[in-house]
PDB file of C-alpha atoms in Angstrom:
ATOM      1  CA  UNK A 274      21.246 -62.940  17.175  1.00 50.00           C
ATOM      2  CA  UNK A 275      17.598 -62.357  16.318  1.00 51.00           C
ATOM      3  CA  UNK A 276      16.504 -64.776  19.011  1.00 51.00           C
ATOM      4  CA  UNK A 277      18.516 -62.943  21.659  1.00 51.00           C
ATOM      5  CA  UNK A 278      17.029 -59.581  20.696  1.00 51.00           C
ATOM      6  CA  UNK A 279      13.499 -60.991  20.820  1.00 49.00           C
ATOM      7  CA  UNK A 280      14.059 -62.584  24.205  1.00 51.00           C
ATOM      8  CA  UNK A 281      15.402 -59.343  25.627  1.00 55.00           C
ATOM      9  CA  UNK A 282      12.468 -57.372  24.218  1.00 54.00           C
ATOM     10  CA  UNK A 283      10.046 -59.851  25.718  1.00 58.00           C
ATOM     11  CA  UNK A 284      11.699 -59.479  29.078  1.00 64.00           C
ATOM     12  CA  UNK A 285      11.642 -55.670  28.881  1.00 76.00           C
ATOM     13  CA  UNK A 286       7.962 -55.225  28.138  1.00 90.00           C
ATOM     14  CA  UNK A 287       6.840 -56.837  31.411  1.00 93.00           C
ATOM     15  CA  UNK A 288       8.770 -54.428  33.702  1.00 94.00           C
ATOM     16  CA  UNK A 289       7.474 -51.534  31.591  1.00 95.00           C
ATOM     17  CA  UNK A 290       3.873 -52.575  32.207  1.00 95.00           C
ATOM     18  CA  UNK A 291       4.693 -53.121  35.862  1.00 95.00           C
ATOM     19  CA  UNK A 292       5.997 -49.533  36.047  1.00 96.00           C
ATOM     20  CA  UNK A 293       2.910 -48.284  34.189  1.00 96.00           C
ATOM     21  CA  UNK A 294       0.526 -50.074  36.573  1.00 96.00           C
ATOM     22  CA  UNK A 295       2.408 -48.859  39.632  1.00 96.00           C
ATOM     23  CA  UNK A 296       2.426 -45.298  38.276  1.00 97.00           C
ATOM     24  CA  UNK A 297      -1.319 -45.312  37.653  1.00 96.00           C
ATOM     25  CA  UNK A 298      -1.849 -46.699  41.163  1.00 96.00           C
ATOM     26  CA  UNK A 299       0.247 -43.906  42.695  1.00 96.00           C
ATOM     27  CA  UNK A 300      -1.568 -41.210  40.690  1.00 96.00           C
ATOM     28  CA  UNK A 301      -4.929 -42.646  41.707  1.00 94.00           C
ATOM     29  CA  UNK A 302      -3.883 -42.598  45.338  1.00 93.00           C
ATOM     30  CA  UNK A 303      -2.473 -39.075  45.438  1.00 93.00           C
ATOM     31  CA  UNK A 304      -4.861 -37.501  42.965  1.00 93.00           C
ATOM     32  CA  UNK A 305      -8.173 -39.314  42.862  1.00 91.00           C
ATOM     33  CA  UNK A 306      -9.097 -41.501  45.854  1.00 91.00           C
ATOM     34  CA  UNK A 307     -11.814 -39.649  47.789  1.00 88.00           C
ATOM     35  CA  UNK A 308     -11.027 -41.062  51.272  1.00 89.00           C
ATOM     36  CA  UNK A 309     -11.314 -38.114  53.667  1.00 89.00           C
ATOM     37  CA  UNK A 310      -7.812 -38.290  55.174  1.00 88.00           C
ATOM     38  CA  UNK A 311      -6.138 -38.602  51.780  1.00 90.00           C
ATOM     39  CA  UNK A 312      -8.337 -35.896  50.294  1.00 90.00           C
ATOM     40  CA  UNK A 313      -7.525 -33.432  53.068  1.00 89.00           C
ATOM     41  CA  UNK A 314      -3.787 -34.120  53.000  1.00 90.00           C
ATOM     42  CA  UNK A 315      -3.574 -33.893  49.222  1.00 93.00           C
ATOM     43  CA  UNK A 316      -6.166 -31.123  48.843  1.00 92.00           C
ATOM     44  CA  UNK A 317      -3.891 -28.275  47.751  1.00 92.00           C
ATOM     45  CA  UNK A 318      -1.868 -30.522  45.442  1.00 94.00           C
ATOM     46  CA  UNK A 319      -4.993 -31.857  43.755  1.00 93.00           C
ATOM     47  CA  UNK A 320      -6.166 -28.334  42.984  1.00 92.00           C
ATOM     48  CA  UNK A 321      -2.725 -27.127  41.916  1.00 92.00           C
ATOM     49  CA  UNK A 322      -2.099 -30.170  39.708  1.00 92.00           C
ATOM     50  CA  UNK A 323      -5.442 -29.926  37.954  1.00 91.00           C
ATOM     51  CA  UNK A 324      -7.033 -33.131  39.285  1.00 93.00           C
ATOM     52  CA  UNK A 325     -10.801 -33.119  39.805  1.00 91.00           C
ATOM     53  CA  UNK A 326     -10.956 -32.528  43.563  1.00 83.00           C
ATOM     54  CA  UNK A 327     -14.334 -32.396  45.293  1.00 80.00           C
TER      55      UNK A 327
ATOM     56  CA  UNK B  37      14.966 -54.001  34.676  1.00 84.00           C
ATOM     57  CA  UNK B  38      12.456 -53.620  37.490  1.00 91.00           C
ATOM     58  CA  UNK B  39      15.103 -51.896  39.598  1.00 93.00           C
ATOM     59  CA  UNK B  40      16.041 -49.574  36.717  1.00 94.00           C
ATOM     60  CA  UNK B  41      12.440 -48.381  36.347  1.00 96.00           C
ATOM     61  CA  UNK B  42      11.942 -47.963  40.081  1.00 96.00           C
ATOM     62  CA  UNK B  43      15.237 -46.218  40.814  1.00 96.00           C
ATOM     63  CA  UNK B  44      15.016 -43.846  37.846  1.00 97.00           C
ATOM     64  CA  UNK B  45      11.373 -43.020  38.691  1.00 97.00           C
ATOM     65  CA  UNK B  46      12.124 -42.425  42.370  1.00 97.00           C
ATOM     66  CA  UNK B  47      15.017 -40.052  41.714  1.00 98.00           C
ATOM     67  CA  UNK B  48      13.317 -38.212  38.851  1.00 98.00           C
ATOM     68  CA  UNK B  49       9.934 -38.028  40.607  1.00 98.00           C
ATOM     69  CA  UNK B  50      11.245 -36.978  44.001  1.00 98.00           C
ATOM     70  CA  UNK B  51      13.552 -34.271  42.650  1.00 98.00           C
ATOM     71  CA  UNK B  52      10.886 -32.932  40.274  1.00 98.00           C
ATOM     72  CA  UNK B  53       8.244 -33.087  42.997  1.00 97.00           C
ATOM     73  CA  UNK B  54      10.427 -31.149  45.388  1.00 98.00           C
ATOM     74  CA  UNK B  55      10.967 -28.347  42.850  1.00 98.00           C
ATOM     75  CA  UNK B  56       7.330 -28.418  41.686  1.00 98.00           C
ATOM     76  CA  UNK B  57       6.141 -28.381  45.305  1.00 97.00           C
ATOM     77  CA  UNK B  58       8.184 -25.259  46.019  1.00 97.00           C
ATOM     78  CA  UNK B  59       6.982 -23.594  42.792  1.00 97.00           C
ATOM     79  CA  UNK B  60       3.393 -24.384  43.784  1.00 96.00           C
ATOM     80  CA  UNK B  61       3.873 -22.907  47.244  1.00 96.00           C
ATOM     81  CA  UNK B  62       5.391 -19.779  45.689  1.00 96.00           C
ATOM     82  CA  UNK B  63       2.971 -19.198  42.814  1.00 96.00           C
ATOM     83  CA  UNK B  64      -0.175 -21.318  43.191  1.00 96.00           C
ATOM     84  CA  UNK B  65      -0.777 -21.517  46.930  1.00 95.00           C
ATOM     85  CA  UNK B  66      -1.250 -17.733  47.479  1.00 95.00           C
ATOM     86  CA  UNK B  67      -3.935 -17.693  44.757  1.00 95.00           C
ATOM     87  CA  UNK B  68      -5.578 -20.764  46.318  1.00 95.00           C
ATOM     88  CA  UNK B  69      -5.554 -19.215  49.796  1.00 94.00           C
ATOM     89  CA  UNK B  70      -6.999 -16.006  48.357  1.00 94.00           C
ATOM     90  CA  UNK B  71      -9.816 -18.001  46.745  1.00 93.00           C
ATOM     91  CA  UNK B  72     -10.508 -19.839  50.000  1.00 93.00           C
ATOM     92  CA  UNK B  73     -11.263 -16.497  51.685  1.00 92.00           C
ATOM     93  CA  UNK B  74     -14.180 -16.207  49.245  1.00 92.00           C
ATOM     94  CA  UNK B  75     -15.080 -19.901  49.510  1.00 90.00           C
ATOM     95  CA  UNK B  76     -15.352 -19.615  53.291  1.00 89.00           C
ATOM     96  CA  UNK B  77     -17.294 -16.345  53.109  1.00 86.00           C
ATOM     97  CA  UNK B  78     -14.618 -14.263  54.832  1.00 87.00           C
ATOM     98  CA  UNK B  79     -14.632 -12.084  51.728  1.00 88.00           C
ATOM     99  CA  UNK B  80     -17.733 -11.528  49.588  1.00 88.00           C
ATOM    100  CA  UNK B  81     -17.482 -10.687  45.904  1.00 86.00           C
ATOM    101  CA  UNK B  82     -19.981  -7.966  44.858  1.00 84.00           C
ATOM    102  CA  UNK B  83     -21.011  -7.526  48.499  1.00 81.00           C
ATOM    103  CA  UNK B  84     -22.045  -4.262  50.092  1.00 76.00           C
ATOM    104  CA  UNK B  85     -18.524  -2.839  49.924  1.00 80.00           C
ATOM    105  CA  UNK B  86     -15.768  -3.255  47.350  1.00 81.00           C
ATOM    106  CA  UNK B  87     -13.154  -5.786  48.445  1.00 83.00           C
ATOM    107  CA  UNK B  88      -9.423  -5.106  48.244  1.00 84.00           C
ATOM    108  CA  UNK B  89      -7.647  -7.348  45.738  1.00 85.00           C
ATOM    109  CA  UNK B  90      -4.741  -7.613  48.166  1.00 87.00           C
ATOM    110  CA  UNK B  91      -6.101  -9.022  51.414  1.00 86.00           C
ATOM    111  CA  UNK B  92      -4.020 -10.360  54.273  1.00 86.00           C
ATOM    112  CA  UNK B  93      -3.450 -14.044  53.370  1.00 86.00           C
ATOM    113  CA  UNK B  94      -2.784 -16.846  55.834  1.00 85.00           C
ATOM    114  CA  UNK B  95       0.986 -17.377  55.875  1.00 80.00           C
ATOM    115  CA  UNK B  96       3.107 -20.516  55.772  1.00 83.00           C
ATOM    116  CA  UNK B  97       1.388 -23.459  57.448  1.00 88.00           C
ATOM    117  CA  UNK B  98       4.108 -26.025  58.216  1.00 90.00           C
ATOM    118  CA  UNK B  99       1.902 -29.142  58.371  1.00 91.00           C
ATOM    119  CA  UNK B 100      -0.302 -28.264  55.425  1.00 93.00           C
ATOM    120  CA  UNK B 101       2.527 -27.093  53.176  1.00 95.00           C
ATOM    121  CA  UNK B 102       4.843 -29.987  54.079  1.00 95.00           C
ATOM    122  CA  UNK B 103       2.050 -32.432  53.199  1.00 95.00           C
ATOM    123  CA  UNK B 104       1.603 -30.600  49.899  1.00 95.00           C
ATOM    124  CA  UNK B 105       5.293 -30.967  49.033  1.00 96.00           C
ATOM    125  CA  UNK B 106       5.270 -34.677  49.990  1.00 96.00           C
ATOM    126  CA  UNK B 107       2.158 -35.351  47.913  1.00 96.00           C
ATOM    127  CA  UNK B 108       3.638 -33.431  44.985  1.00 97.00           C
ATOM    128  CA  UNK B 109       6.740 -35.640  45.200  1.00 97.00           C
ATOM    129  CA  UNK B 110       4.539 -38.756  45.270  1.00 97.00           C
ATOM    130  CA  UNK B 111       2.419 -37.530  42.367  1.00 97.00           C
ATOM    131  CA  UNK B 112       5.424 -36.840  40.153  1.00 98.00           C
ATOM    132  CA  UNK B 113       6.957 -40.191  41.130  1.00 98.00           C
ATOM    133  CA  UNK B 114       3.762 -41.789  39.830  1.00 98.00           C
ATOM    134  CA  UNK B 115       3.998 -39.735  36.641  1.00 98.00           C
ATOM    135  CA  UNK B 116       7.689 -40.699  36.350  1.00 98.00           C
ATOM    136  CA  UNK B 117       6.762 -44.395  36.451  1.00 98.00           C
ATOM    137  CA  UNK B 118       4.216 -43.903  33.663  1.00 98.00           C
ATOM    138  CA  UNK B 119       6.634 -41.789  31.612  1.00 98.00           C
ATOM    139  CA  UNK B 120       9.516 -44.234  32.069  1.00 97.00           C
ATOM    140  CA  UNK B 121       7.310 -47.168  31.046  1.00 97.00           C
ATOM    141  CA  UNK B 122       6.697 -45.403  27.734  1.00 97.00           C
ATOM    142  CA  UNK B 123      10.367 -44.365  27.459  1.00 97.00           C
ATOM    143  CA  UNK B 124      11.544 -47.932  28.068  1.00 95.00           C
ATOM    144  CA  UNK B 125       9.277 -49.354  25.382  1.00 95.00           C
ATOM    145  CA  UNK B 126      10.314 -46.595  22.954  1.00 96.00           C
ATOM    146  CA  UNK B 127      14.008 -47.238  23.617  1.00 95.00           C
ATOM    147  CA  UNK B 128      13.445 -50.896  22.892  1.00 92.00           C
ATOM    148  CA  UNK B 129      12.048 -49.841  19.534  1.00 91.00           C
ATOM    149  CA  UNK B 130      15.073 -47.683  18.744  1.00 92.00           C
ATOM    150  CA  UNK B 131      14.378 -44.276  20.305  1.00 94.00           C
ATOM    151  CA  UNK B 132      17.168 -42.490  22.137  1.00 96.00           C
ATOM    152  CA  UNK B 133      16.325 -41.709  25.767  1.00 96.00           C
ATOM    153  CA  UNK B 134      18.477 -39.268  27.732  1.00 96.00           C
ATOM    154  CA  UNK B 135      18.242 -36.002  29.634  1.00 97.00           C
ATOM    155  CA  UNK B 136      18.058 -34.015  26.392  1.00 97.00           C
ATOM    156  CA  UNK B 137      15.393 -36.001  24.530  1.00 97.00           C
ATOM    157  CA  UNK B 138      13.589 -36.317  27.871  1.00 98.00           C
ATOM    158  CA  UNK B 139      12.566 -32.661  27.555  1.00 98.00           C
ATOM    159  CA  UNK B 140      10.343 -33.566  24.584  1.00 98.00           C
ATOM    160  CA  UNK B 141       8.894 -36.486  26.541  1.00 98.00           C
ATOM    161  CA  UNK B 142       8.168 -34.121  29.404  1.00 98.00           C
ATOM    162  CA  UNK B 143       6.321 -31.675  27.145  1.00 98.00           C
ATOM    163  CA  UNK B 144       4.305 -34.599  25.765  1.00 98.00           C
ATOM    164  CA  UNK B 145       3.505 -35.703  29.321  1.00 98.00           C
ATOM    165  CA  UNK B 146       2.326 -32.195  30.160  1.00 98.00           C
ATOM    166  CA  UNK B 147       0.021 -32.205  27.139  1.00 98.00           C
ATOM    167  CA  UNK B 148      -1.388 -35.640  28.027  1.00 98.00           C
ATOM    168  CA  UNK B 149      -1.852 -35.177  31.770  1.00 97.00           C
ATOM    169  CA  UNK B 150      -2.342 -31.430  32.248  1.00 97.00           C
ATOM    170  CA  UNK B 151      -3.265 -29.603  29.060  1.00 97.00           C
ATOM    171  CA  UNK B 152      -5.648 -32.124  27.475  1.00 98.00           C
ATOM    172  CA  UNK B 153      -7.719 -32.784  30.633  1.00 97.00           C
ATOM    173  CA  UNK B 154      -7.439 -29.074  31.539  1.00 97.00           C
ATOM    174  CA  UNK B 155      -8.911 -28.090  28.156  1.00 97.00           C
ATOM    175  CA  UNK B 156     -12.232 -29.481  29.368  1.00 96.00           C
ATOM    176  CA  UNK B 157     -11.784 -29.384  33.127  1.00 95.00           C
ATOM    177  CA  UNK B 158      -9.723 -26.271  33.815  1.00 94.00           C
ATOM    178  CA  UNK B 159      -7.672 -26.468  37.023  1.00 95.00           C
ATOM    179  CA  UNK B 160     -10.286 -25.676  39.647  1.00 92.00           C
ATOM    180  CA  UNK B 161      -9.855 -22.943  42.164  1.00 91.00           C
ATOM    181  CA  UNK B 162     -11.529 -23.905  45.487  1.00 88.00           C
ATOM    182  CA  UNK B 163     -15.180 -22.924  45.613  1.00 85.00           C
ATOM    183  CA  UNK B 164     -16.076 -23.328  41.937  1.00 86.00           C
ATOM    184  CA  UNK B 165     -19.167 -25.210  40.850  1.00 88.00           C
ATOM    185  CA  UNK B 166     -18.380 -28.553  39.223  1.00 90.00           C
ATOM    186  CA  UNK B 167     -20.118 -31.708  38.094  1.00 91.00           C
ATOM    187  CA  UNK B 168     -20.068 -34.962  40.082  1.00 91.00           C
ATOM    188  CA  UNK B 169     -16.477 -35.804  41.023  1.00 93.00           C
ATOM    189  CA  UNK B 170     -16.672 -39.447  39.846  1.00 94.00           C
ATOM    190  CA  UNK B 171     -17.859 -38.411  36.386  1.00 95.00           C
ATOM    191  CA  UNK B 172     -15.053 -35.860  36.151  1.00 96.00           C
ATOM    192  CA  UNK B 173     -12.459 -38.396  37.247  1.00 96.00           C
ATOM    193  CA  UNK B 174     -13.613 -40.881  34.614  1.00 96.00           C
ATOM    194  CA  UNK B 175     -13.450 -38.148  31.958  1.00 97.00           C
ATOM    195  CA  UNK B 176     -10.026 -37.072  33.258  1.00 97.00           C
ATOM    196  CA  UNK B 177      -8.564 -40.589  32.991  1.00 97.00           C
ATOM    197  CA  UNK B 178     -10.148 -41.200  29.575  1.00 97.00           C
ATOM    198  CA  UNK B 179      -8.846 -37.871  28.233  1.00 98.00           C
ATOM    199  CA  UNK B 180      -5.320 -38.391  29.589  1.00 98.00           C
ATOM    200  CA  UNK B 181      -5.208 -41.935  28.182  1.00 97.00           C
ATOM    201  CA  UNK B 182      -6.471 -40.977  24.708  1.00 98.00           C
ATOM    202  CA  UNK B 183      -4.145 -37.947  24.565  1.00 98.00           C
ATOM    203  CA  UNK B 184      -1.160 -40.096  25.590  1.00 98.00           C
ATOM    204  CA  UNK B 185      -2.027 -42.694  22.953  1.00 98.00           C
ATOM    205  CA  UNK B 186      -2.466 -39.940  20.338  1.00 98.00           C
ATOM    206  CA  UNK B 187       0.930 -38.400  21.122  1.00 98.00           C
ATOM    207  CA  UNK B 188       2.567 -41.833  20.835  1.00 97.00           C
ATOM    208  CA  UNK B 189       0.946 -42.268  17.397  1.00 97.00           C
ATOM    209  CA  UNK B 190       2.095 -38.793  16.289  1.00 97.00           C
ATOM    210  CA  UNK B 191       5.659 -39.437  17.470  1.00 96.00           C
ATOM    211  CA  UNK B 192       6.095 -43.037  16.327  1.00 96.00           C
ATOM    212  CA  UNK B 193       3.439 -43.515  13.654  1.00 95.00           C
ATOM    213  CA  UNK B 194       4.764 -43.450  10.102  1.00 93.00           C
ATOM    214  CA  UNK B 195       1.649 -43.146   8.001  1.00 95.00           C
ATOM    215  CA  UNK B 196      -1.476 -41.025   7.641  1.00 96.00           C
ATOM    216  CA  UNK B 197      -3.651 -43.722   9.212  1.00 96.00           C
ATOM    217  CA  UNK B 198      -1.701 -43.352  12.463  1.00 97.00           C
ATOM    218  CA  UNK B 199      -1.753 -39.558  12.365  1.00 97.00           C
ATOM    219  CA  UNK B 200      -5.451 -39.459  11.475  1.00 97.00           C
ATOM    220  CA  UNK B 201      -6.166 -41.835  14.344  1.00 97.00           C
ATOM    221  CA  UNK B 202      -4.175 -39.554  16.631  1.00 98.00           C
ATOM    222  CA  UNK B 203      -6.293 -36.541  15.615  1.00 98.00           C
ATOM    223  CA  UNK B 204      -9.490 -38.492  16.333  1.00 98.00           C
ATOM    224  CA  UNK B 205      -8.166 -39.621  19.720  1.00 98.00           C
ATOM    225  CA  UNK B 206      -7.165 -36.054  20.627  1.00 97.00           C
ATOM    226  CA  UNK B 207     -10.530 -34.580  19.587  1.00 98.00           C
ATOM    227  CA  UNK B 208     -12.939 -37.293  20.785  1.00 98.00           C
ATOM    228  CA  UNK B 209     -13.088 -36.497  24.540  1.00 98.00           C
ATOM    229  CA  UNK B 210     -13.578 -32.786  23.840  1.00 97.00           C
ATOM    230  CA  UNK B 211     -16.280 -33.308  21.232  1.00 98.00           C
ATOM    231  CA  UNK B 212     -17.974 -35.688  23.676  1.00 97.00           C
ATOM    232  CA  UNK B 213     -17.491 -32.963  26.262  1.00 96.00           C
ATOM    233  CA  UNK B 214     -16.349 -32.829  29.883  1.00 96.00           C
ATOM    234  CA  UNK B 215     -18.932 -33.173  32.684  1.00 95.00           C
ATOM    235  CA  UNK B 216     -20.271 -29.697  33.481  1.00 93.00           C
ATOM    236  CA  UNK B 217     -22.161 -28.379  36.504  1.00 92.00           C
ATOM    237  CA  UNK B 218     -25.919 -27.690  36.208  1.00 92.00           C
ATOM    238  CA  UNK B 219     -25.619 -24.219  37.696  1.00 91.00           C
ATOM    239  CA  UNK B 220     -22.790 -21.853  38.543  1.00 89.00           C
ATOM    240  CA  UNK B 221     -22.335 -21.237  42.243  1.00 86.00           C
ATOM    241  CA  UNK B 222     -18.716 -20.068  42.456  1.00 86.00           C
ATOM    242  CA  UNK B 223     -18.267 -17.173  44.904  1.00 90.00           C
ATOM    243  CA  UNK B 224     -14.671 -16.546  43.762  1.00 92.00           C
ATOM    244  CA  UNK B 225     -13.887 -13.555  41.470  1.00 92.00           C
ATOM    245  CA  UNK B 226     -13.105 -14.620  37.885  1.00 92.00           C
ATOM    246  CA  UNK B 227      -9.756 -12.816  38.101  1.00 93.00           C
ATOM    247  CA  UNK B 228      -8.625 -15.257  40.798  1.00 95.00           C
ATOM    248  CA  UNK B 229     -10.002 -18.292  38.974  1.00 94.00           C
ATOM    249  CA  UNK B 230      -8.257 -17.356  35.732  1.00 96.00           C
ATOM    250  CA  UNK B 231      -4.947 -16.651  37.439  1.00 96.00           C
ATOM    251  CA  UNK B 232      -5.200 -19.942  39.318  1.00 96.00           C
ATOM    252  CA  UNK B 233      -5.712 -21.960  36.133  1.00 96.00           C
ATOM    253  CA  UNK B 234      -2.849 -20.157  34.381  1.00 97.00           C
ATOM    254  CA  UNK B 235      -0.496 -20.657  37.340  1.00 97.00           C
ATOM    255  CA  UNK B 236      -1.430 -24.337  37.745  1.00 97.00           C
ATOM    256  CA  UNK B 237      -0.768 -25.012  34.052  1.00 97.00           C
ATOM    257  CA  UNK B 238       2.457 -22.975  34.049  1.00 97.00           C
ATOM    258  CA  UNK B 239       3.907 -24.765  37.063  1.00 98.00           C
ATOM    259  CA  UNK B 240       2.705 -28.041  35.533  1.00 97.00           C
ATOM    260  CA  UNK B 241       4.658 -27.365  32.332  1.00 98.00           C
ATOM    261  CA  UNK B 242       7.809 -26.455  34.265  1.00 98.00           C
ATOM    262  CA  UNK B 243       7.463 -29.603  36.377  1.00 98.00           C
ATOM    263  CA  UNK B 244       6.880 -31.893  33.383  1.00 98.00           C
ATOM    264  CA  UNK B 245       9.880 -30.532  31.460  1.00 98.00           C
ATOM    265  CA  UNK B 246      12.040 -31.212  34.522  1.00 98.00           C
ATOM    266  CA  UNK B 247      10.430 -34.628  34.997  1.00 98.00           C
ATOM    267  CA  UNK B 248      11.099 -35.662  31.402  1.00 98.00           C
ATOM    268  CA  UNK B 249      14.694 -34.509  31.503  1.00 98.00           C
ATOM    269  CA  UNK B 250      15.405 -36.066  34.908  1.00 98.00           C
ATOM    270  CA  UNK B 251      13.682 -39.328  33.949  1.00 98.00           C
ATOM    271  CA  UNK B 252      15.770 -39.557  30.766  1.00 98.00           C
ATOM    272  CA  UNK B 253      18.940 -38.725  32.653  1.00 98.00           C
ATOM    273  CA  UNK B 254      18.416 -41.226  35.478  1.00 97.00           C
ATOM    274  CA  UNK B 255      17.224 -43.877  33.021  1.00 96.00           C
ATOM    275  CA  UNK B 256      20.517 -43.527  31.108  1.00 95.00           C
ATOM    276  CA  UNK B 257      22.555 -43.398  34.294  1.00 93.00           C
ATOM    277  CA  UNK B 258      20.945 -46.506  35.799  1.00 90.00           C
ATOM    278  CA  UNK B 259      21.319 -48.305  32.477  1.00 87.00           C
ATOM    279  CA  UNK B 260      25.038 -47.515  32.287  1.00 82.00           C
ATOM    280  CA  UNK B 261      25.374 -48.591  35.909  1.00 72.00           C
ATOM    281  CA  UNK B 262      23.587 -51.909  35.324  1.00 65.00           C
ATOM    282  CA  UNK B 263      25.277 -52.725  32.003  1.00 59.00           C
ATOM    283  CA  UNK B 264      28.710 -51.462  33.060  1.00 54.00           C
ATOM    284  CA  UNK B 265      30.285 -54.579  34.581  1.00 53.00           C
ATOM    285  CA  UNK B 266      28.870 -56.855  31.866  1.00 48.00           C
ATOM    286  CA  UNK B 267      30.340 -54.776  29.055  1.00 44.00           C
ATOM    287  CA  UNK B 268      33.808 -54.281  30.508  1.00 39.00           C
TER     288      UNK B 268
END
């Protein structure tokens, strides 16, 4: 029983870190990357969401 | 498990982003557009003549505002992924995750990603003076990360070491201090800047409470869906 629980926990931590990494990537893209096209498209959102903008 | 994270995050993030995007257009965008009149020089604060506080603002701009809603949906999907990662790990350790407890998670997310960074770098109205953007971004990420870690320790720590560590993590970025500009150059009236910061934080709190609740709800729903056939 203990072994099963441990195996399941081990399997669950990897997807969690995958989700975390993907989430940070998305936030970086929408909120932080300074590429001109992205900056212009996301400009209002960056200000309204409190990201450092210019 | 990968699918459960992705599906729950997509539904929670997109629905929250849609509502948050509309709230921003209603409450934040008019203040931003007002500030841009000063940023562009159309209006001049303390100029030769007093300026009306109720100028004609540019109206709805389909392209610009649609992009804003889409980027808000993307941003909150990103936040949903981060929040669900923490929720998933917490559930594994015995926490209950659903639409109701998700509200608390949402408030914690607001503190970590809006309030804590905003305490040093207040939501900026266009036109304000600010330090180098890279330095501010580094400080923003460091502050959000330490605040998130601190809140985890407060919620799941069970001794004074953990809580003391949380206090240090919460305080450290602010004692170190956020990057500040050398001189002030903002042409925007303080009234607009203050209202903008208040509105940005208020909409942020509303969005995060929704995000937490939706994330918890969809996490539970996807879990029941995935485990359903195996259990029956």
